[in-house]
Amino acid sequence: MSPVPYDMTPAVAPVERSVTLLGATGSIGSSTVDLIRRARDRYRVEAVTAAKNAAALAALARELGARFAAVADPALYDELKTALSGSGIEAGAGPEALVEAARRPADWVMAAITGAASLKPTLAAADRGAIVALANKECLVCAGTLFMRRAAAAGATVLPVDSEHNAVFQSLASGRRAEVARIIITASGGPFRTWPIERIRQATVEEALKHPNWSMGPKITIDSASMMNKGLEIIEAHHLFAAGADEIDVLVHPQSIVHGGVEFVDGSMVAQIGPPDMRVPIAHCLAWPARMAGATRLSFDKLASLTFEAPDEVRFPALRLAKAALTTGQGAPTVLNAANEIAVAAFLDRKIGFPHIAALVEATLDASAARGVLREPADPDEAVAVDHTARSLARDLLPEIAAKAF
């Protein structure tokens, strides 16, 4: 396995690369499709999947000439099969169909399914030794030790798609792993970067969804506002780059131009910079170990300044909680992620206030520890079981947390 660049050997990309897109109709999947459209002679699409949008999936499968299309919802099988009628494209539905898509003979797999449903298909791709472009957090946050061990055993290559981890990935190529002093991931600081804590506590859903730089879905946008996204990225970096919690730093960088980097023992720092466009790291992974033409370029002459500051863990306690979960280990990161998803959904539904998000996550972690459910998952089913238990606990705690005043 080559999960980090210091293990990769120079190679020439194949003339045609076969690819599978798990989560083809989502934001990451759509950006990947955009890049494939720009280089159709370099890529052949083996399989595509979606959660629920059977019509869009069928249209995409036809356009890209996919051989197999699968929708996660079993009830949508007939709709998908009808939409593919006469195309010669095989149809599937349900969790096992997603796993089948991942097992199809593609050189490269984009793993962009969100939620716990991503674990088994992504593991299936890794288990057959594929190049896995990892775009979801759950595989590493919920089962990082298991996932990386299985990928290593199969000789898979794990490429990080997330802009910060991809930046670290590229920066690590400048030296040996033993020469790394620290890994740096950057954060925009979100919409509340300069707000006092009293104002943050009163933040509305609309205010939290106004990200200053990135266009993302509502869940990740709220995670950016709370800085839980950086907490989860610390956990991911730990597994991707075999780094301890004390080797990973977060820097707030409001311009979102420097995405991450590495400091070496001699004091040298190497960082990756680029526009805030997810097609840049996706293009790097799609063409790896070669390069391909991107969709956007950065104009240095239009950059007024690049600034950096330390994150404030008092105003943004999610960072502290994530670091504590990483230190605790075992199932704590799984509980952290599950509780956060319940909390964010409740906030978006206006059932709790913004400060209740971190409060619910912390309460769920404490309750999970007290009940002895922070076990290390030994297989995907155990990881899903810990996730489900944590979600149930978080839901039970929700009324109590919602009643708290801040």
Short mmCIF file of C-alpha atoms in Angstrom, two decimals:
data_model
loop_
_atom_site.label_atom_id
_atom_site.label_comp_id
_atom_site.label_asym_id
_atom_site.label_seq_id
_atom_site.Cartn_x
_atom_site.Cartn_y
_atom_site.Cartn_z
CA MET A 1 0.00 0.00 0.00
CA SER A 2 1.10 3.57 -0.65
CA PRO A 3 -1.13 5.68 1.62
CA VAL A 4 1.43 8.45 1.84
CA PRO A 5 3.72 10.02 -0.76
CA TYR A 6 7.00 9.00 0.85
CA ASP A 7 6.15 5.42 -0.15
CA MET A 8 5.20 6.16 -3.74
CA THR A 9 7.50 5.37 -6.62
CA PRO A 10 7.59 7.45 -9.80
CA ALA A 11 5.48 5.93 -12.51
CA VAL A 12 3.78 6.81 -15.74
CA ALA A 13 -0.01 6.91 -15.62
CA PRO A 14 -1.72 4.40 -17.94
CA VAL A 15 -2.94 5.64 -21.30
CA GLU A 16 -6.48 4.77 -20.22
CA ARG A 17 -7.47 4.40 -16.58
CA SER A 18 -10.64 2.56 -15.61
CA VAL A 19 -12.52 4.32 -12.82
CA THR A 20 -15.48 3.72 -10.52
CA LEU A 21 -17.35 6.58 -8.87
CA LEU A 22 -18.94 5.71 -5.52
CA GLY A 23 -21.22 8.68 -4.85
CA ALA A 24 -21.26 9.90 -8.45
CA THR A 25 -24.11 12.41 -8.13
CA GLY A 26 -22.90 14.23 -5.02
CA SER A 27 -20.65 17.29 -4.86
CA ILE A 28 -17.34 15.38 -5.04
CA GLY A 29 -18.72 12.97 -7.62
CA SER A 30 -19.97 15.81 -9.81
CA SER A 31 -16.58 17.54 -9.66
CA THR A 32 -14.88 14.27 -10.62
CA VAL A 33 -17.27 13.84 -13.55
CA ASP A 34 -16.46 17.37 -14.70
CA LEU A 35 -12.77 16.48 -14.85
CA ILE A 36 -13.45 13.19 -16.66
CA ARG A 37 -15.50 15.06 -19.26
CA ARG A 38 -12.44 17.21 -19.93
CA ALA A 39 -10.23 14.16 -20.56
CA ARG A 40 -12.50 11.45 -21.94
CA ASP A 41 -9.65 9.77 -23.81
CA ARG A 42 -7.85 9.06 -20.52
CA TYR A 43 -10.68 7.47 -18.53
CA ARG A 44 -13.13 4.61 -18.94
CA VAL A 45 -15.94 4.46 -16.36
CA GLU A 46 -16.62 1.00 -14.95
CA ALA A 47 -19.33 1.74 -12.36
CA VAL A 48 -21.27 4.61 -10.82
CA THR A 49 -23.41 4.75 -7.68
CA ALA A 50 -25.81 7.14 -5.98
CA ALA A 51 -27.86 7.19 -2.80
CA LYS A 52 -31.35 7.96 -4.08
CA ASN A 53 -31.36 9.86 -7.36
CA ALA A 54 -31.96 6.99 -9.77
CA ALA A 55 -32.86 9.22 -12.72
CA ALA A 56 -29.71 11.34 -12.47
CA LEU A 57 -27.60 8.21 -11.95
CA ALA A 58 -29.02 6.55 -15.05
CA ALA A 59 -28.42 9.65 -17.15
CA LEU A 60 -24.84 9.85 -15.90
CA ALA A 61 -24.21 6.15 -16.51
CA ARG A 62 -25.43 6.52 -20.09
CA GLU A 63 -23.34 9.65 -20.70
CA LEU A 64 -20.14 8.12 -19.31
CA GLY A 65 -20.68 4.67 -20.81
CA ALA A 66 -20.56 2.93 -17.43
CA ARG A 67 -20.95 -0.82 -17.33
CA PHE A 68 -22.74 -0.96 -13.97
CA ALA A 69 -24.91 1.47 -12.00
CA ALA A 70 -26.17 0.97 -8.44
CA VAL A 71 -28.48 2.97 -6.22
CA ALA A 72 -28.28 2.57 -2.43
CA ASP A 73 -32.05 2.50 -1.87
CA PRO A 74 -33.37 -0.98 -2.76
CA ALA A 75 -36.84 0.46 -3.44
CA LEU A 76 -35.45 2.35 -6.44
CA TYR A 77 -34.21 -0.70 -8.35
CA ASP A 78 -37.14 -0.80 -10.79
CA GLU A 79 -36.84 2.93 -11.49
CA LEU A 80 -33.11 2.60 -12.21
CA LYS A 81 -33.52 -0.52 -14.34
CA THR A 82 -36.26 1.13 -16.40
CA ALA A 83 -34.17 4.28 -16.87
CA LEU A 84 -31.29 2.12 -18.15
CA SER A 85 -33.46 0.00 -20.43
CA GLY A 86 -31.82 -0.63 -23.80
CA SER A 87 -28.43 0.76 -22.74
CA GLY A 88 -26.77 -2.54 -21.90
CA ILE A 89 -25.76 -1.11 -18.50
CA GLU A 90 -26.30 -3.48 -15.58
CA ALA A 91 -28.39 -2.15 -12.68
CA GLY A 92 -28.21 -2.88 -8.97
CA ALA A 93 -29.76 -1.59 -5.76
CA GLY A 94 -29.14 -1.84 -2.04
CA PRO A 95 -26.00 -2.00 0.13
CA GLU A 96 -24.69 -5.15 -1.55
CA ALA A 97 -24.93 -3.50 -4.95
CA LEU A 98 -22.69 -0.68 -3.71
CA VAL A 99 -20.16 -3.29 -2.60
CA GLU A 100 -20.44 -4.98 -6.00
CA ALA A 101 -19.71 -1.64 -7.69
CA ALA A 102 -16.57 -1.27 -5.59
CA ARG A 103 -15.46 -4.80 -6.46
CA ARG A 104 -15.76 -4.26 -10.20
CA PRO A 105 -12.39 -4.25 -12.05
CA ALA A 106 -11.54 -0.55 -12.03
CA ASP A 107 -7.98 0.70 -11.51
CA TRP A 108 -9.13 3.75 -9.55
CA VAL A 109 -12.10 4.24 -7.20
CA MET A 110 -13.50 7.55 -5.98
CA ALA A 111 -14.89 6.84 -2.50
CA ALA A 112 -17.33 9.72 -2.05
CA ILE A 113 -20.29 8.00 -0.36
CA THR A 114 -21.12 9.88 2.83
CA GLY A 115 -22.03 8.39 6.20
CA ALA A 116 -21.53 4.92 7.67
CA ALA A 117 -22.80 3.43 4.38
CA SER A 118 -19.40 4.26 2.87
CA LEU A 119 -17.38 1.83 4.98
CA LYS A 120 -18.14 -1.54 3.36
CA PRO A 121 -17.93 -0.41 -0.29
CA THR A 122 -14.70 1.51 0.31
CA LEU A 123 -13.18 -1.46 2.13
CA ALA A 124 -14.21 -3.68 -0.77
CA ALA A 125 -12.26 -1.48 -3.17
CA ALA A 126 -9.23 -1.44 -0.86
CA ASP A 127 -9.38 -5.21 -0.30
CA ARG A 128 -8.81 -5.88 -4.00
CA GLY A 129 -5.76 -3.58 -4.08
CA ALA A 130 -7.28 -0.70 -6.02
CA ILE A 131 -6.19 2.93 -5.97
CA VAL A 132 -8.74 4.44 -3.59
CA ALA A 133 -9.28 8.20 -3.73
CA LEU A 134 -10.71 8.73 -0.27
CA ALA A 135 -13.20 11.60 -0.08
CA ASN A 136 -15.33 10.57 2.89
CA LYS A 137 -14.39 10.96 6.54
CA GLU A 138 -16.17 7.95 7.99
CA CYS A 139 -13.70 5.28 6.84
CA LEU A 140 -10.88 6.90 8.79
CA VAL A 141 -12.78 8.56 11.64
CA CYS A 142 -14.96 5.54 12.40
CA ALA A 143 -12.62 2.68 11.47
CA GLY A 144 -9.22 4.18 10.63
CA THR A 145 -7.07 1.45 12.15
CA LEU A 146 -9.15 -1.28 10.52
CA PHE A 147 -9.28 0.47 7.14
CA MET A 148 -5.57 1.26 6.87
CA ARG A 149 -4.60 -2.24 8.05
CA ARG A 150 -6.81 -3.87 5.44
CA ALA A 151 -5.58 -1.51 2.71
CA ALA A 152 -1.96 -2.29 3.59
CA ALA A 153 -2.59 -6.04 3.57
CA ALA A 154 -4.13 -5.84 0.09
CA GLY A 155 -1.44 -3.56 -1.36
CA ALA A 156 -3.97 -0.81 -2.04
CA THR A 157 -3.01 2.81 -2.59
CA VAL A 158 -4.97 5.33 -0.52
CA LEU A 159 -4.99 8.87 -1.94
CA PRO A 160 -6.49 11.68 0.18
CA VAL A 161 -8.98 13.84 -1.73
CA ASP A 162 -9.77 16.31 1.05
CA SER A 163 -7.95 19.53 0.17
CA GLU A 164 -5.97 19.74 3.42
CA HIS A 165 -4.84 16.12 3.44
CA ASN A 166 -4.08 16.24 -0.25
CA ALA A 167 -1.89 19.29 0.43
CA VAL A 168 0.00 17.36 3.11
CA PHE A 169 0.25 14.37 0.77
CA GLN A 170 1.95 16.50 -1.88
CA SER A 171 4.18 18.30 0.62
CA LEU A 172 5.45 15.07 2.17
CA ALA A 173 7.04 14.16 -1.15
CA SER A 174 9.79 16.71 -0.37
CA GLY A 175 11.43 14.59 2.30
CA ARG A 176 11.44 11.34 4.23
CA ARG A 177 8.81 10.55 6.87
CA ALA A 178 11.49 10.35 9.57
CA GLU A 179 12.47 13.94 8.76
CA VAL A 180 9.00 15.37 9.42
CA ALA A 181 8.69 17.56 12.51
CA ARG A 182 4.99 18.38 12.17
CA ILE A 183 2.05 18.27 9.80
CA ILE A 184 -0.03 21.42 9.32
CA ILE A 185 -3.61 21.57 8.13
CA THR A 186 -5.27 24.91 7.60
CA ALA A 187 -8.78 26.12 8.37
CA SER A 188 -10.67 29.07 6.99
CA GLY A 189 -12.08 29.78 10.43
CA GLY A 190 -15.60 29.71 9.03
CA PRO A 191 -18.16 32.50 9.32
CA PHE A 192 -17.59 33.02 13.05
CA ARG A 193 -13.80 33.38 13.02
CA THR A 194 -13.83 36.94 14.42
CA TRP A 195 -17.01 36.69 16.48
CA PRO A 196 -16.88 36.92 20.30
CA ILE A 197 -18.10 33.83 22.17
CA GLU A 198 -21.28 35.58 23.31
CA ARG A 199 -22.25 36.29 19.69
CA ILE A 200 -21.37 32.75 18.54
CA ARG A 201 -23.74 31.36 21.17
CA GLN A 202 -26.58 33.28 19.53
CA ALA A 203 -25.73 32.26 15.94
CA THR A 204 -28.61 31.31 13.67
CA VAL A 205 -28.77 28.54 11.09
CA GLU A 206 -28.64 31.10 8.30
CA GLU A 207 -25.51 32.73 9.74
CA ALA A 208 -23.77 29.38 10.21
CA LEU A 209 -24.46 28.42 6.58
CA LYS A 210 -22.71 31.51 5.18
CA HIS A 211 -19.23 30.16 4.56
CA PRO A 212 -16.85 32.92 3.41
CA ASN A 213 -14.88 30.84 0.87
CA TRP A 214 -16.22 27.39 0.04
CA SER A 215 -19.46 26.22 -1.53
CA MET A 216 -20.41 23.03 0.30
CA GLY A 217 -23.39 21.06 1.55
CA PRO A 218 -25.14 22.14 4.77
CA LYS A 219 -23.60 19.51 7.06
CA ILE A 220 -19.97 20.25 6.19
CA THR A 221 -20.69 23.99 6.23
CA ILE A 222 -21.95 23.74 9.82
CA ASP A 223 -18.90 21.62 10.69
CA SER A 224 -16.74 24.42 9.31
CA ALA A 225 -18.57 26.98 11.44
CA SER A 226 -18.00 24.89 14.59
CA MET A 227 -14.52 23.80 13.42
CA MET A 228 -15.51 20.18 13.97
CA ASN A 229 -14.37 19.61 10.39
CA LYS A 230 -10.80 20.37 11.48
CA GLY A 231 -11.16 18.09 14.47
CA LEU A 232 -12.21 15.24 12.20
CA GLU A 233 -9.35 16.09 9.83
CA ILE A 234 -6.85 15.74 12.68
CA ILE A 235 -8.12 12.20 13.23
CA GLU A 236 -7.93 11.46 9.51
CA ALA A 237 -4.37 12.82 9.29
CA HIS A 238 -3.37 10.57 12.18
CA HIS A 239 -4.37 7.49 10.18
CA LEU A 240 -3.30 8.68 6.72
CA PHE A 241 0.17 9.78 7.70
CA ALA A 242 0.89 7.67 10.81
CA ALA A 243 1.19 10.85 12.86
CA GLY A 244 0.62 11.33 16.56
CA ALA A 245 -1.76 13.98 17.85
CA ASP A 246 1.23 16.07 18.95
CA GLU A 247 2.59 16.05 15.37
CA ILE A 248 -0.51 17.61 13.80
CA ASP A 249 -1.25 21.33 14.04
CA VAL A 250 -4.18 23.41 12.83
CA LEU A 251 -3.65 26.96 11.58
CA VAL A 252 -6.50 29.33 10.76
CA HIS A 253 -5.93 30.80 7.30
CA PRO A 254 -8.93 32.92 6.25
CA GLN A 255 -7.99 33.16 2.57
CA SER A 256 -8.11 29.35 1.99
CA ILE A 257 -5.16 29.50 -0.42
CA VAL A 258 -2.56 27.53 1.59
CA HIS A 259 -4.30 24.22 2.23
CA GLY A 260 -1.69 22.39 4.26
CA GLY A 261 1.96 21.57 4.55
CA VAL A 262 4.83 19.97 6.39
CA GLU A 263 7.63 21.29 8.58
CA PHE A 264 10.83 19.26 8.40
CA VAL A 265 13.41 18.82 11.14
CA ASP A 266 15.80 21.28 9.50
CA GLY A 267 13.23 24.07 9.80
CA SER A 268 12.19 23.97 6.14
CA MET A 269 8.46 24.19 5.45
CA VAL A 270 6.79 22.90 2.30
CA ALA A 271 3.15 23.79 1.63
CA GLN A 272 0.65 23.31 -1.18
CA ILE A 273 -1.31 26.31 -2.38
CA GLY A 274 -4.16 26.60 -4.83
CA PRO A 275 -7.61 28.07 -5.40
CA PRO A 276 -10.47 27.01 -3.12
CA ASP A 277 -11.81 24.55 -5.68
CA MET A 278 -12.17 20.83 -4.89
CA ARG A 279 -11.42 19.96 -8.51
CA VAL A 280 -7.76 20.75 -7.80
CA PRO A 281 -7.14 17.93 -5.27
CA ILE A 282 -9.50 15.63 -7.19
CA ALA A 283 -7.48 16.20 -10.38
CA HIS A 284 -4.28 15.41 -8.49
CA CYS A 285 -5.73 12.09 -7.34
CA LEU A 286 -7.43 11.25 -10.64
CA ALA A 287 -4.21 11.57 -12.63
CA TRP A 288 -1.78 10.37 -9.92
CA PRO A 289 1.12 9.79 -10.25
CA ALA A 290 0.95 12.01 -13.34
CA ARG A 291 -0.85 15.37 -13.64
CA MET A 292 -3.80 16.55 -15.70
CA ALA A 293 -5.15 19.92 -16.76
CA GLY A 294 -7.22 21.47 -14.00
CA ALA A 295 -10.36 23.55 -14.09
CA THR A 296 -9.11 26.66 -12.28
CA ARG A 297 -5.84 28.50 -11.75
CA LEU A 298 -4.59 30.75 -8.99
CA SER A 299 -3.58 34.32 -9.85
CA PHE A 300 -0.85 35.48 -7.48
CA ASP A 301 -1.21 39.08 -8.56
CA LYS A 302 -4.76 39.11 -7.21
CA LEU A 303 -3.79 37.94 -3.73
CA ALA A 304 -3.78 40.90 -1.35
CA SER A 305 -2.38 38.99 1.64
CA LEU A 306 -2.03 35.60 3.28
CA THR A 307 -2.62 35.57 7.04
CA PHE A 308 -2.46 32.88 9.71
CA GLU A 309 -3.54 32.60 13.32
CA ALA A 310 -3.91 29.95 16.00
CA PRO A 311 -7.40 28.47 16.52
CA ASP A 312 -9.32 29.40 19.66
CA GLU A 313 -10.46 26.20 21.39
CA VAL A 314 -12.53 28.15 23.91
CA ARG A 315 -14.75 29.68 21.23
CA PHE A 316 -14.57 26.49 19.16
CA PRO A 317 -14.61 23.56 21.63
CA ALA A 318 -15.14 20.97 18.88
CA LEU A 319 -11.39 21.02 18.24
CA ARG A 320 -10.69 20.13 21.86
CA LEU A 321 -13.25 17.32 21.79
CA ALA A 322 -11.78 15.81 18.62
CA LYS A 323 -8.25 15.86 20.00
CA ALA A 324 -9.47 14.21 23.20
CA ALA A 325 -11.26 11.52 21.18
CA LEU A 326 -8.09 10.81 19.21
CA THR A 327 -6.10 10.54 22.44
CA THR A 328 -8.70 8.22 23.97
CA GLY A 329 -8.68 6.11 20.84
CA GLN A 330 -10.66 2.90 20.35
CA GLY A 331 -14.26 3.81 19.45
CA ALA A 332 -14.14 7.41 20.71
CA PRO A 333 -13.68 8.97 17.24
CA THR A 334 -16.65 6.91 15.97
CA VAL A 335 -18.81 8.24 18.82
CA LEU A 336 -17.57 11.79 18.19
CA ASN A 337 -18.56 11.63 14.53
CA ALA A 338 -21.95 9.99 15.14
CA ALA A 339 -22.93 12.42 17.91
CA ASN A 340 -21.85 15.37 15.80
CA GLU A 341 -24.05 14.24 12.90
CA ILE A 342 -27.06 14.01 15.24
CA ALA A 343 -26.24 17.42 16.73
CA VAL A 344 -25.78 19.15 13.37
CA ALA A 345 -29.05 17.69 12.06
CA ALA A 346 -30.83 18.93 15.18
CA PHE A 347 -29.34 22.40 14.75
CA LEU A 348 -30.36 22.55 11.09
CA ASP A 349 -33.87 21.50 12.19
CA ARG A 350 -33.77 24.35 14.76
CA LYS A 351 -34.20 21.97 17.69
CA ILE A 352 -31.01 23.15 19.41
CA GLY A 353 -28.81 26.24 19.35
CA PHE A 354 -25.31 26.45 17.90
CA PRO A 355 -23.44 25.95 21.23
CA HIS A 356 -25.52 22.84 21.91
CA ILE A 357 -23.71 21.03 19.06
CA ALA A 358 -20.46 20.68 20.99
CA ALA A 359 -22.36 20.15 24.25
CA LEU A 360 -24.26 17.17 22.83
CA VAL A 361 -21.08 15.66 21.40
CA GLU A 362 -19.29 15.95 24.74
CA ALA A 363 -22.25 14.50 26.66
CA THR A 364 -22.45 11.56 24.25
CA LEU A 365 -18.73 10.85 24.59
CA ASP A 366 -19.05 10.90 28.39
CA ALA A 367 -22.11 8.63 28.35
CA SER A 368 -20.43 6.21 25.94
CA ALA A 369 -17.37 5.96 28.17
CA ALA A 370 -19.55 5.37 31.23
CA ARG A 371 -21.43 2.57 29.45
CA GLY A 372 -18.28 0.91 28.12
CA VAL A 373 -19.15 1.23 24.44
CA LEU A 374 -15.88 2.85 23.30
CA ARG A 375 -14.51 -0.43 21.97
CA GLU A 376 -12.20 -0.57 18.97
CA PRO A 377 -14.16 -1.96 15.99
CA ALA A 378 -12.64 -5.21 14.73
CA ASP A 379 -14.68 -5.30 11.52
CA PRO A 380 -17.09 -3.09 9.56
CA ASP A 381 -20.14 -4.49 11.36
CA GLU A 382 -18.68 -3.56 14.75
CA ALA A 383 -17.87 -0.05 13.50
CA VAL A 384 -21.46 0.36 12.34
CA ALA A 385 -22.72 -1.00 15.68
CA VAL A 386 -20.69 1.56 17.65
CA ASP A 387 -21.96 4.27 15.31
CA HIS A 388 -25.60 3.20 15.83
CA THR A 389 -25.19 3.01 19.62
CA ALA A 390 -23.69 6.50 19.72
CA ARG A 391 -26.49 7.92 17.60
CA SER A 392 -29.08 6.38 19.90
CA LEU A 393 -27.35 7.85 22.96
CA ALA A 394 -27.13 11.27 21.33
CA ARG A 395 -30.84 11.23 20.48
CA ASP A 396 -31.68 10.27 24.06
CA LEU A 397 -29.55 13.12 25.41
CA LEU A 398 -30.91 15.69 22.96
CA PRO A 399 -33.85 17.00 25.08
CA GLU A 400 -31.60 17.47 28.12
CA ILE A 401 -28.94 19.33 26.13
CA ALA A 402 -31.54 21.44 24.31
CA ALA A 403 -32.83 22.68 27.67
CA LYS A 404 -29.43 24.01 28.71
CA ALA A 405 -28.86 27.75 28.65
CA PHE A 406 -25.67 29.25 27.27
#
